[in-house]
N, CA and C atoms as an extended XYZ file, in Angstrom:
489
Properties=species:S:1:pos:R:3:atomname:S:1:resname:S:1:resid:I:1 pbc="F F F"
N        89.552      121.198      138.393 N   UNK     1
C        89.764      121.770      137.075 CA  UNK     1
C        90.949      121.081      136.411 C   UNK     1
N        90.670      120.872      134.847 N   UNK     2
C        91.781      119.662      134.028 CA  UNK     2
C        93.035      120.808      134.046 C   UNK     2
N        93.514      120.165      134.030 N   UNK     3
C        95.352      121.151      133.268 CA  UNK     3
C        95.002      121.378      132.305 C   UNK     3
N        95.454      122.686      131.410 N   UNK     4
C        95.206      122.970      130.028 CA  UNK     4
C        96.404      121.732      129.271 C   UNK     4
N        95.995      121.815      128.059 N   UNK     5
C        96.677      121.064      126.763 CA  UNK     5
C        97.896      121.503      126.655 C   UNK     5
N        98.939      121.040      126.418 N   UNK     6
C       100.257      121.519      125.979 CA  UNK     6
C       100.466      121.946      124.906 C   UNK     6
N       100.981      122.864      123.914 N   UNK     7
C       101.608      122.983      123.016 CA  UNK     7
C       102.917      121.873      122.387 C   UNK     7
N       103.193      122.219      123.679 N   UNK     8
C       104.392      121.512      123.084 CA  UNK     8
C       104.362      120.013      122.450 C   UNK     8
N       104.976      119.457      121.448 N   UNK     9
C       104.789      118.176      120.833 CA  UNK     9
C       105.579      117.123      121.645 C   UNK     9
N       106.271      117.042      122.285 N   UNK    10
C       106.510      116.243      123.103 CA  UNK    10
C       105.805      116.233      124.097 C   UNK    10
N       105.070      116.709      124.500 N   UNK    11
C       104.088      116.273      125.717 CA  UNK    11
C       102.694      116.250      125.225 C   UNK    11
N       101.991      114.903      126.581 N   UNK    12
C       100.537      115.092      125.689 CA  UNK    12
C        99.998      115.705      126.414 C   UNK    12
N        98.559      115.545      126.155 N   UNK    13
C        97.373      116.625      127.145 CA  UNK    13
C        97.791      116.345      128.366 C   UNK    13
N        97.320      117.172      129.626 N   UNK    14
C        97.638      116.955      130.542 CA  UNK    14
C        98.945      117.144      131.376 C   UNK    14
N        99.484      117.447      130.214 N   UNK    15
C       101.262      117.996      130.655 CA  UNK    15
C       101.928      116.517      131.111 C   UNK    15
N       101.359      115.404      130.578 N   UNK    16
C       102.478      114.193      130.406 CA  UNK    16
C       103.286      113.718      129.508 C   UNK    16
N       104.114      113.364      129.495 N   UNK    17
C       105.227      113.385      128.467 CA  UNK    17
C       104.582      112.147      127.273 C   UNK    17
N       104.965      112.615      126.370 N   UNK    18
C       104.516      111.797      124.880 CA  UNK    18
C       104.850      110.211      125.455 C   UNK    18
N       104.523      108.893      125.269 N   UNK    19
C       105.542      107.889      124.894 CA  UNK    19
C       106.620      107.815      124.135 C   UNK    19
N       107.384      107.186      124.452 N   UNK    20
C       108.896      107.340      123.220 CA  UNK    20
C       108.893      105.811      123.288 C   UNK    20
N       109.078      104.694      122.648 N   UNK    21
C       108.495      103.577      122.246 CA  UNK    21
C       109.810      103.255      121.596 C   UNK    21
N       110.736      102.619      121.558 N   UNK    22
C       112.124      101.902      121.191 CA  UNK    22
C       112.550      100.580      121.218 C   UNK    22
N       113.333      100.795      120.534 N   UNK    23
C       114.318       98.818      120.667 CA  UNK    23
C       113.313       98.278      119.655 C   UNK    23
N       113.675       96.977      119.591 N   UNK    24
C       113.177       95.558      118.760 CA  UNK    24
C       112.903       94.490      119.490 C   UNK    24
N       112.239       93.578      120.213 N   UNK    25
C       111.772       92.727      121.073 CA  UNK    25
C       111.293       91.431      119.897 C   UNK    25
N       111.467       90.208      120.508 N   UNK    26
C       111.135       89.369      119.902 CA  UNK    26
C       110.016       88.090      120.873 C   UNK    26
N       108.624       88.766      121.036 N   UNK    27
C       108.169       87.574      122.004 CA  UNK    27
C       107.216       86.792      120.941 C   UNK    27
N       106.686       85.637      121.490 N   UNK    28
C       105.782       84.673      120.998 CA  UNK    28
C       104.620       84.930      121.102 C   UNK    28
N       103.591       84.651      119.920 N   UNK    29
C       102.799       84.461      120.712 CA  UNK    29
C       101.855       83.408      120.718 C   UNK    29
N       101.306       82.734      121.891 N   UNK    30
C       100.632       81.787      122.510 CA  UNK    30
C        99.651       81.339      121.664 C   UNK    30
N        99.110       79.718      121.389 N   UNK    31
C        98.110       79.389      121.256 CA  UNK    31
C        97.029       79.727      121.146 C   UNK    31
N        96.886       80.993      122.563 N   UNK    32
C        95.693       81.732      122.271 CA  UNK    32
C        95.204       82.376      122.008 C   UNK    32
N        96.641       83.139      121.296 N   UNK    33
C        97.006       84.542      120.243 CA  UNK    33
C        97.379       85.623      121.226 C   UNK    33
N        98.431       84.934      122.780 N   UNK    34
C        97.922       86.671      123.551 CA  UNK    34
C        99.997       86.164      123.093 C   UNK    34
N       100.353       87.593      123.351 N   UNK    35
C       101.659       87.922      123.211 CA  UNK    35
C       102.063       89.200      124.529 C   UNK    35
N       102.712       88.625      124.894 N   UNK    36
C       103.701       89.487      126.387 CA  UNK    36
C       104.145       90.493      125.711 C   UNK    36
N       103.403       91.960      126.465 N   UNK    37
C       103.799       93.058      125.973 CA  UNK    37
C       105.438       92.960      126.549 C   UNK    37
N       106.604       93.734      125.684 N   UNK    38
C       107.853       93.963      126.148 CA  UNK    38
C       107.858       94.746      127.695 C   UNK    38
N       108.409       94.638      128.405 N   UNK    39
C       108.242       95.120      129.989 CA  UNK    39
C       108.801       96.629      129.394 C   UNK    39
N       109.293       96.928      128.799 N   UNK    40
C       109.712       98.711      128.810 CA  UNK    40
C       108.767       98.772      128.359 C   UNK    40
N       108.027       98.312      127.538 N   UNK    41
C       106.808       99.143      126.851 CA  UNK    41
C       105.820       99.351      127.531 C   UNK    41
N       105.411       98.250      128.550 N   UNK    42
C       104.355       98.430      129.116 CA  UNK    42
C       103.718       99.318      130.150 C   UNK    42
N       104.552      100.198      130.387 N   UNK    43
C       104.305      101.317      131.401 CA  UNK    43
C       103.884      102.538      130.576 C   UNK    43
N       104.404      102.384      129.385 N   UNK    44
C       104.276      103.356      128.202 CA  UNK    44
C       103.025      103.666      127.380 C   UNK    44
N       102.568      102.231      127.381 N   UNK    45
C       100.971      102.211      126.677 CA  UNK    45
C       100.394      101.917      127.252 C   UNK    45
N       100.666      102.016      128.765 N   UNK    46
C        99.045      102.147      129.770 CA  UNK    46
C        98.187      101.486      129.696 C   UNK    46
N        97.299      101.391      130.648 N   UNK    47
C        96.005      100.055      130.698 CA  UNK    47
C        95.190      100.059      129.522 C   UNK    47
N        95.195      100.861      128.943 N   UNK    48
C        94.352      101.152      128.330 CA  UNK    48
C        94.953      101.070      126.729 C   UNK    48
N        95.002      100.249      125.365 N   UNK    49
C        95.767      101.075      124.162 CA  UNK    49
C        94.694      100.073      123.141 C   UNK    49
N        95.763      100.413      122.341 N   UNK    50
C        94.676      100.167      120.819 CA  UNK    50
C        95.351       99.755      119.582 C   UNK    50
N        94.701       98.308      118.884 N   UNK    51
C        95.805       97.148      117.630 CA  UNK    51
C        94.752       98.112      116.811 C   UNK    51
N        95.352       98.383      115.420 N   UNK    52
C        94.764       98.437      114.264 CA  UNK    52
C        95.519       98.107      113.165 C   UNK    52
N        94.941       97.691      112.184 N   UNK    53
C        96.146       97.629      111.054 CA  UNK    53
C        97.215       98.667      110.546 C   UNK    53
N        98.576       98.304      110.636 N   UNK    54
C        99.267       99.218      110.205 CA  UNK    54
C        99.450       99.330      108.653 C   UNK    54
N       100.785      100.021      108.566 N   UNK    55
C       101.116       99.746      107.212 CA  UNK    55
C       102.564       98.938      106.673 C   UNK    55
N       101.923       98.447      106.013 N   UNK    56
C       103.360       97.305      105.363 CA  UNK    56
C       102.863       96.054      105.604 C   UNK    56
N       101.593       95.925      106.431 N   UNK    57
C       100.972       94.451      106.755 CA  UNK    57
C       101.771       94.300      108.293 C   UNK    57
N       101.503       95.323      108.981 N   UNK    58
C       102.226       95.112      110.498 CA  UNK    58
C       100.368       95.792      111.096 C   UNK    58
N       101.282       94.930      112.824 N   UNK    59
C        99.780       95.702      113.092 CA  UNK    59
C       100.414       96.909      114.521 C   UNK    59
N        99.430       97.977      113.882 N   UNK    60
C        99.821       99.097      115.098 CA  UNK    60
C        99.346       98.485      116.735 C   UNK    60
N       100.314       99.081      116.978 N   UNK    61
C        99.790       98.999      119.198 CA  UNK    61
C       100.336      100.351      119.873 C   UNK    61
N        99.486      101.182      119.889 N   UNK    62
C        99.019      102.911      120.358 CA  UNK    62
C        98.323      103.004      121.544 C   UNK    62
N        98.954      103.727      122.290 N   UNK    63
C        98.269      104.015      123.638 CA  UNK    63
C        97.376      105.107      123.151 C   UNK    63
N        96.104      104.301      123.935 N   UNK    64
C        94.800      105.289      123.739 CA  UNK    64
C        95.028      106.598      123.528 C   UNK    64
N        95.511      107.523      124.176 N   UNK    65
C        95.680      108.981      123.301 CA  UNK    65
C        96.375      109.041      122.139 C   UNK    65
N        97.200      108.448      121.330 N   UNK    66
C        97.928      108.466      120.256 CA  UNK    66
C        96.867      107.955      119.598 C   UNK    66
N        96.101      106.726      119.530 N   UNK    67
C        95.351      106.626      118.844 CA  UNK    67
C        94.228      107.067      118.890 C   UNK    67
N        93.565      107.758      119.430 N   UNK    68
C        92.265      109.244      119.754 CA  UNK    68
C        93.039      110.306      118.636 C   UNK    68
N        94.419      110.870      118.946 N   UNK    69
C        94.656      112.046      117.773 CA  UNK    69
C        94.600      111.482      116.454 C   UNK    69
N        94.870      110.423      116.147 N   UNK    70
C        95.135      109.976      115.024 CA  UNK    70
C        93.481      110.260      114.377 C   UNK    70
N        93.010      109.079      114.891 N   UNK    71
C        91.881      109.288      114.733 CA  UNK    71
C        90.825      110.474      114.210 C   UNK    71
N        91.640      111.707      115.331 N   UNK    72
C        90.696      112.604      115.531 CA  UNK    72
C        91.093      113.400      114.003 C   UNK    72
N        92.557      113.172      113.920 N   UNK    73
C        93.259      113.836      112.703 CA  UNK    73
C        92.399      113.389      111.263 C   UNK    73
N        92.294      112.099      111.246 N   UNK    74
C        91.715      111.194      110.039 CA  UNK    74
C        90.530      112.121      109.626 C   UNK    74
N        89.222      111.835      110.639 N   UNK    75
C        88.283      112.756      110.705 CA  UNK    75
C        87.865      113.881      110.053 C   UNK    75
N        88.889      114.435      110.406 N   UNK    76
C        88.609      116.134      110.383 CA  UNK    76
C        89.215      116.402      108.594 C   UNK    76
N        89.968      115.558      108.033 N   UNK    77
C        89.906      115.273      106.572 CA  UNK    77
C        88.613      115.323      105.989 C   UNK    77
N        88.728      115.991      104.595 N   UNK    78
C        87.857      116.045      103.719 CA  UNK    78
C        86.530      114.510      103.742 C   UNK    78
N        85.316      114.497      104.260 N   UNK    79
C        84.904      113.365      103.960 CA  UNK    79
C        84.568      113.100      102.361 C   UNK    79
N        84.387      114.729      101.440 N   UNK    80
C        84.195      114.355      100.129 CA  UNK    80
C        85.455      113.879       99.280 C   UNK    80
N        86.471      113.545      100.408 N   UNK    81
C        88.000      112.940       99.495 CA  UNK    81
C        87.941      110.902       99.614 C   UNK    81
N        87.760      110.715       98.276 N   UNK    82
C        87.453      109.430       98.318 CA  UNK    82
C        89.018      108.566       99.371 C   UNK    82
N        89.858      108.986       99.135 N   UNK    83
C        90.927      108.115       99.767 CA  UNK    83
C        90.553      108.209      100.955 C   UNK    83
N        90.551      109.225      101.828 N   UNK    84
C        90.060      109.587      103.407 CA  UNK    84
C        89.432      109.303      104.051 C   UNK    84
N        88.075      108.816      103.070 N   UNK    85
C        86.690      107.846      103.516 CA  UNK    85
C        87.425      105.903      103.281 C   UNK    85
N        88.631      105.636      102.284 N   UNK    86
C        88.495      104.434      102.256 CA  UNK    86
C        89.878      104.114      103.315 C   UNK    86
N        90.243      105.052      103.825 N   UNK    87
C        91.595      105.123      104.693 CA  UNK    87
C        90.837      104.472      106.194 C   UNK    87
N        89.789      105.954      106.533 N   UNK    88
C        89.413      105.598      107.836 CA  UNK    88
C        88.173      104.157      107.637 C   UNK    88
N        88.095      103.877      106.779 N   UNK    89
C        87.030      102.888      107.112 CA  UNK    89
C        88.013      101.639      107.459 C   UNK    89
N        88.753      101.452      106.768 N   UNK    90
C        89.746      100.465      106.784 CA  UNK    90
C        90.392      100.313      108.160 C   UNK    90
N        91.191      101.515      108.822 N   UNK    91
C        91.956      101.622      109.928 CA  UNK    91
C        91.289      101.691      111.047 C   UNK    91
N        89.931      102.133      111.138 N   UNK    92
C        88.605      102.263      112.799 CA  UNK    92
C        88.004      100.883      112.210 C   UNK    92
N        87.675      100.123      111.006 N   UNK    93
C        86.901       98.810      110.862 CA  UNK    93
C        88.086       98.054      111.205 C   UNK    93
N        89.268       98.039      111.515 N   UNK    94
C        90.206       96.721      112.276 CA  UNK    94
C        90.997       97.335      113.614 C   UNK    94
N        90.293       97.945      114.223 N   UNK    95
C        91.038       98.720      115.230 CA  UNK    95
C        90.092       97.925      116.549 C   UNK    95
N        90.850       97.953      117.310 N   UNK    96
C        90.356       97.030      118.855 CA  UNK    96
C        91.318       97.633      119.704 C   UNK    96
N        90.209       97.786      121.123 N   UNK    97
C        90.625       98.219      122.361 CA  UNK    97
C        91.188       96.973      122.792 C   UNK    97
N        92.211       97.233      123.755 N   UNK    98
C        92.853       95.915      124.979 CA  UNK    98
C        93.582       96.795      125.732 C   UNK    98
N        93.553       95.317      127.005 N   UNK    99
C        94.626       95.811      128.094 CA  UNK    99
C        95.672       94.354      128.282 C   UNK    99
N        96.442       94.890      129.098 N   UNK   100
C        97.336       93.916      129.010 CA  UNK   100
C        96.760       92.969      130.304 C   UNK   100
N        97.146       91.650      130.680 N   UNK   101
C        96.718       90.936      131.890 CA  UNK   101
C        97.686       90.706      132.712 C   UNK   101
N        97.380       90.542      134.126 N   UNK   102
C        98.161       90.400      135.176 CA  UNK   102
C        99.747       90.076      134.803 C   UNK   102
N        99.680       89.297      133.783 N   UNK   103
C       101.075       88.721      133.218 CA  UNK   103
C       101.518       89.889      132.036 C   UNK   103
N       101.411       90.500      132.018 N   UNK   104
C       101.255       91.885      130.931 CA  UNK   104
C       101.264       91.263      129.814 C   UNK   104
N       100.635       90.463      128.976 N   UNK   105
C       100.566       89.751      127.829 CA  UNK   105
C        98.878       90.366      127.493 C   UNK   105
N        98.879       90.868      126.123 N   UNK   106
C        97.509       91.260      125.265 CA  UNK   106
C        97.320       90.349      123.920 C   UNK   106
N        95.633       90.000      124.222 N   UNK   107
C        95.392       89.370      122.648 CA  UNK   107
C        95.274       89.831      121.376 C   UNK   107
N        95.832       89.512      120.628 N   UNK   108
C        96.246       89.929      119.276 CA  UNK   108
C        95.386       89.174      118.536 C   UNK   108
N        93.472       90.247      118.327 N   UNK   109
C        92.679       89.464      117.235 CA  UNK   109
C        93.088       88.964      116.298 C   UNK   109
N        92.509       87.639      116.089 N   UNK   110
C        92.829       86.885      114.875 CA  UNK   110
C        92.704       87.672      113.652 C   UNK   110
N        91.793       88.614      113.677 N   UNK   111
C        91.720       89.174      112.356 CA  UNK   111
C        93.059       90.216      112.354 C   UNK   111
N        93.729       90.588      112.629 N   UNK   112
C        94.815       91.381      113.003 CA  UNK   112
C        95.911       90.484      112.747 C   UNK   112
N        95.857       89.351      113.668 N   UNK   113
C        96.892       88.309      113.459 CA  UNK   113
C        96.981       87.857      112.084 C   UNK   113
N        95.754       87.304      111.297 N   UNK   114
C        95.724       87.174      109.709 CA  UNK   114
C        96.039       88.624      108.458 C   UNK   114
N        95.446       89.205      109.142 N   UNK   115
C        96.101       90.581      108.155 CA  UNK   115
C        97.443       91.048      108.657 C   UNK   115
N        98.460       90.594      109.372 N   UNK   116
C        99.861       90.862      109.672 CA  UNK   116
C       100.573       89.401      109.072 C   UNK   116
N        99.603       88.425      108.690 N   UNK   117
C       100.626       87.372      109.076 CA  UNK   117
C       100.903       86.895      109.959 C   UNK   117
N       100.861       86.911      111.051 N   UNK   118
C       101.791       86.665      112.420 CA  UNK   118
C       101.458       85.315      112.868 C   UNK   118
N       102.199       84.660      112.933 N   UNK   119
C       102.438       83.459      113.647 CA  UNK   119
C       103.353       83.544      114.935 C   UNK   119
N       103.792       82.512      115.292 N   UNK   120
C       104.047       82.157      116.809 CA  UNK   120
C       105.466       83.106      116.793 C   UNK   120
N       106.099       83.306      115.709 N   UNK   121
C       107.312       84.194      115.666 CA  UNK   121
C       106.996       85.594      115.308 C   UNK   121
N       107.357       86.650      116.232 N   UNK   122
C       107.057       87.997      115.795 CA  UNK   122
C       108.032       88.713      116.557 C   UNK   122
N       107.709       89.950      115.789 N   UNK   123
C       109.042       91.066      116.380 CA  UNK   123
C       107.888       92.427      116.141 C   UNK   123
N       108.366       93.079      117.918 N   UNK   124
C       107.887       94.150      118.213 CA  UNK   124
C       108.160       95.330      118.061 C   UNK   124
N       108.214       96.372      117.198 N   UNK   125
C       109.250       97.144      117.172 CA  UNK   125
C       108.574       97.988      118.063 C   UNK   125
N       109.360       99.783      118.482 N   UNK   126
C       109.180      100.481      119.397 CA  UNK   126
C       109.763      101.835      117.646 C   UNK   126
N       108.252      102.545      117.468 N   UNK   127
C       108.197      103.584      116.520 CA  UNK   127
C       108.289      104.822      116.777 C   UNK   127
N       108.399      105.215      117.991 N   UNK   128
C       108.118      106.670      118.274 CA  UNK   128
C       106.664      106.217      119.499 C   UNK   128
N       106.218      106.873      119.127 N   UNK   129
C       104.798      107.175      119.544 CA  UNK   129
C       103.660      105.569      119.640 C   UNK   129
N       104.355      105.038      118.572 N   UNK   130
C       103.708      103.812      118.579 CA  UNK   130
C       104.135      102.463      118.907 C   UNK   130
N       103.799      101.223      118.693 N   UNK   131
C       104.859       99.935      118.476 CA  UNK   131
C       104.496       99.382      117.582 C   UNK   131
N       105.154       98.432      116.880 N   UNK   132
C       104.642       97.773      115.439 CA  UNK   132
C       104.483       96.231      115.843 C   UNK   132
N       103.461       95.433      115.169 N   UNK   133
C       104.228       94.226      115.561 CA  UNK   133
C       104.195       93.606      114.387 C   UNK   133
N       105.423       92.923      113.836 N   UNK   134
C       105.131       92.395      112.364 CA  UNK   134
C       105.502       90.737      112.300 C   UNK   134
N       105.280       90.112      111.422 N   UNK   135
C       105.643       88.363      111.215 CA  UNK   135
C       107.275       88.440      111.133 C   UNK   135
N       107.945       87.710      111.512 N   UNK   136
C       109.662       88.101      111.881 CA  UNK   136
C       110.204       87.990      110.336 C   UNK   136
N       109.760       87.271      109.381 N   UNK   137
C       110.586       87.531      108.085 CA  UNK   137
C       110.118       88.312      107.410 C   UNK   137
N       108.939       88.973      107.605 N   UNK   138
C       108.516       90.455      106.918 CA  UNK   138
C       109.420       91.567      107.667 C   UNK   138
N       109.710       91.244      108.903 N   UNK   139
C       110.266       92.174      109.152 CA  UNK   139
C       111.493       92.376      108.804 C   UNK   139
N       111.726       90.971      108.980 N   UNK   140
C       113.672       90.894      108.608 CA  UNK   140
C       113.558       91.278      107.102 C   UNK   140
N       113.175       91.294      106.512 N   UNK   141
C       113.042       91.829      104.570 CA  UNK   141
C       112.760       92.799      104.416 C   UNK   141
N       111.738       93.691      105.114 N   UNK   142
C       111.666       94.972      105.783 CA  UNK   142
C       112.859       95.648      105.962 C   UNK   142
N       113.422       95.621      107.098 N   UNK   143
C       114.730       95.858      106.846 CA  UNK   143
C       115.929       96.055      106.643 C   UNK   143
N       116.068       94.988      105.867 N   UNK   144
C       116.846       94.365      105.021 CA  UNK   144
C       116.940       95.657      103.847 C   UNK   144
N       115.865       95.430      103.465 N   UNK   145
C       115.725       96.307      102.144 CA  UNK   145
C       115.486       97.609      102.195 C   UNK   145
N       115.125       98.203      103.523 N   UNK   146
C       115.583       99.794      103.534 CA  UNK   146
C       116.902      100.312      104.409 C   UNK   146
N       117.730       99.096      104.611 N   UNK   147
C       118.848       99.827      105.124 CA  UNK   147
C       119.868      100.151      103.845 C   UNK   147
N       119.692       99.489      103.196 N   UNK   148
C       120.488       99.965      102.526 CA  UNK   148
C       120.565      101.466      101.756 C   UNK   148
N       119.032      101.736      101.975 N   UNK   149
C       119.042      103.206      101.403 CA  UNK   149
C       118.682      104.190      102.207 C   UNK   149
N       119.039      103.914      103.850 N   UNK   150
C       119.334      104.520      105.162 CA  UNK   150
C       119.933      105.767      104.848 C   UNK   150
N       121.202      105.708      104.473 N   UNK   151
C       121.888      106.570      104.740 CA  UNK   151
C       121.792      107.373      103.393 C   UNK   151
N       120.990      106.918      102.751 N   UNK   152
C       120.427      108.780      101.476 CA  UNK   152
C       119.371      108.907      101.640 C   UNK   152
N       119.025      108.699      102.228 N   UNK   153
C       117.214      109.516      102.318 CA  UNK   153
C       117.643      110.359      103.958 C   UNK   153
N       118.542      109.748      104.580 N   UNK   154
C       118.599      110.589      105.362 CA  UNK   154
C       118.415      112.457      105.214 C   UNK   154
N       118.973      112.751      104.461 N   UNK   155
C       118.928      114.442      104.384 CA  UNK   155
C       117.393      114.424      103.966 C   UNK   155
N       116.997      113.707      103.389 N   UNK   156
C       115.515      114.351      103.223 CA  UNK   156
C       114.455      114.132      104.032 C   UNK   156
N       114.844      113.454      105.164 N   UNK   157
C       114.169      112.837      106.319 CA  UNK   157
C       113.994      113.763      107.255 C   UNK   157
N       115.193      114.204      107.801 N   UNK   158
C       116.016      114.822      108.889 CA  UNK   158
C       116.554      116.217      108.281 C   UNK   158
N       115.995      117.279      107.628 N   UNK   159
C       116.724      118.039      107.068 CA  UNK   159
C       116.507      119.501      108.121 C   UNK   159
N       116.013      119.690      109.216 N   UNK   160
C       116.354      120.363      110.086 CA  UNK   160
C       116.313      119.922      111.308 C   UNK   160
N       117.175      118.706      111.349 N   UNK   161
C       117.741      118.029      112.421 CA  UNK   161
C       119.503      118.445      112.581 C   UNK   161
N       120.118      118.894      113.239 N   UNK   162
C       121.500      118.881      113.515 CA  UNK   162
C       122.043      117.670      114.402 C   UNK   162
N       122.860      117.261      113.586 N   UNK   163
C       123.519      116.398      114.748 CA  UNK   163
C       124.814      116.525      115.432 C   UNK   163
């Protein structure tokens, strides 16, 4: 018999703890488009995860249950809401399963690789729940241009957060 589901938001089904996904990593990637998952990450997104297009022109990398809720969340939206139908067609029509290989390095479809940009220079970020991977001067302009308005949006970000 399965374990029931957690409530709690830090843990996922199964009573395992969420991923927490951090830092900034900077690997290459190869000729043959595969790129070395970061070694902290890779215990995190499991054999099993999932590229789809993100947003900002980055591409998401979600361990299979993060990207199942998402998913499941998208879904269960209005299908008579025109944005909702052109959201999920967009994000499940560029979404691909992978695992990482013996060398923990995963291929990063070309079509993924062309809708991010990404060339042989990239930076991985670690989002929470997810990882990003974006072309390194989108990212560096990225942010570049929202630190500076870091520290006022904070209260409206974080407004029942104590620190």
């Amino acid at each position: 018999m399965a374990a029931p589901a957690t409530s709690n938001p830090a843990m996922a089904p199964m009573g395992q703890p969420e991923p927490l996904l951090l830092g900034t990593y900077t690997p290459k990637i190869d000729k043959k488009g595969r790129m070395a998952l970061p070694a902290k990450m890779r215990a995190q997104l499991g054999e099993g995860m999932v590229m789809a297009r993100g947003q900002e022109k980055c591409v998401y990398l979600l361990p299979q249950t993060e990207f199942r809720r998402i998913a499941s969340r998208i879904q269960r939206a209005s299908m008579g809401n025109k944005a909702t139908r052109s959201y999920l067609r967009v994000f499940l029509s560029g979404a691909v399963e992978g695992e990482p290989d013996k060398q923990g390095r995963v291929l990063v479809p070309q079509t993924l690789r062309s809708y991010a940009g990404l060339g042989d220079d990239i930076v991985v970020i670690g989002v929470g729940t997810r990882a990003e991977i974006w072309n390194k001067e989108s990212w560096d302009a990225y942010l570049a241009a929202q630190e500076e308005g870091y520290s006022d949006i904070a209260d409206d970000v974080l407004p029942a957060v104590e620190w």
